XYZ file of C-alpha atoms in Angstrom:
71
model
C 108.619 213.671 149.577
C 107.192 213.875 146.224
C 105.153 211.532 144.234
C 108.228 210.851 141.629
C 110.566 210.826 144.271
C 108.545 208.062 146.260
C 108.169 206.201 142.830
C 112.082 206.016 142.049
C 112.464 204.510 145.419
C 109.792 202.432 145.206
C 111.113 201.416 141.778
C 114.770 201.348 143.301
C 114.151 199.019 146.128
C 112.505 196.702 143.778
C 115.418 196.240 141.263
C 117.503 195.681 144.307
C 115.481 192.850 145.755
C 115.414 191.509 142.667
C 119.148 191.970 141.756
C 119.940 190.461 145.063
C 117.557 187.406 145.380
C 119.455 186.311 141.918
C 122.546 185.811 143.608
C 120.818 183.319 146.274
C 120.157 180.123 143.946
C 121.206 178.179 147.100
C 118.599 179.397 149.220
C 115.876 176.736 150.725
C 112.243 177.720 149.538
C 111.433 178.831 152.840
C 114.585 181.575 152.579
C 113.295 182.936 149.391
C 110.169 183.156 150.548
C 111.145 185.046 153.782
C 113.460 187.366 152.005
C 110.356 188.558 149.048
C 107.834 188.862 151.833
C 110.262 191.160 153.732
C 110.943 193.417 150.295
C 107.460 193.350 149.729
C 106.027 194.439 152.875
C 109.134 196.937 152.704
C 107.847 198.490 149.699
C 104.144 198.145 151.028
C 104.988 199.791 154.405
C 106.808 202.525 152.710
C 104.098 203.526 150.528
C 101.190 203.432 152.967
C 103.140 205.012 155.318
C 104.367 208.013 152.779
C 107.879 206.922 152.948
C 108.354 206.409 156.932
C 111.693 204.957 158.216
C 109.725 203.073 161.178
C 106.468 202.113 158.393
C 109.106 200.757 155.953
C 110.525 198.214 158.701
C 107.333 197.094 160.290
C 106.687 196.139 156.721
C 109.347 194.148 156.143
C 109.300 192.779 159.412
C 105.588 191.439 158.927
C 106.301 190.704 155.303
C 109.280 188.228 156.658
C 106.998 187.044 158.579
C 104.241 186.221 156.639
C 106.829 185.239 154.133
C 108.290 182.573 156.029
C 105.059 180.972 157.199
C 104.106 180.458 153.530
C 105.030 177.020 152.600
């Protein structure tokens, strides 16, 4: 994968998570928080991982995680 490619995805799953956390007004706190940390550690496990399927989801998953323990 190539540097601009991993950027436009990078870039793409960004305005996404964005896009979609607008439509969630309703969402507790907690939820909000959740759902960032996941896109976050998304994006973070995708890039450390050079674009990895499996490095993309452990990132979200520990991202939730992390996410949801934030108060």
């Amino acid at each position: 994968m190539s540097i601009n490619t991993k950027r436009f995805t990078v870039a793409l799953v960004a305005a996404t998570l964005v896009l979609s956390l607008s439509g969630c007004s309703h969402w507790s706190k907690r939820d909000r928080n959740t759902a960032i940390g996941a896109g976050a550690g998304a994006i973070g496990g995708s890039i450390l991982t050079n674009g990895s399927g499996l490095g993309t989801i452990g990132g979200a998953a520990v991202g939730g995680i992390i996410g949801h323990q934030v108060h």
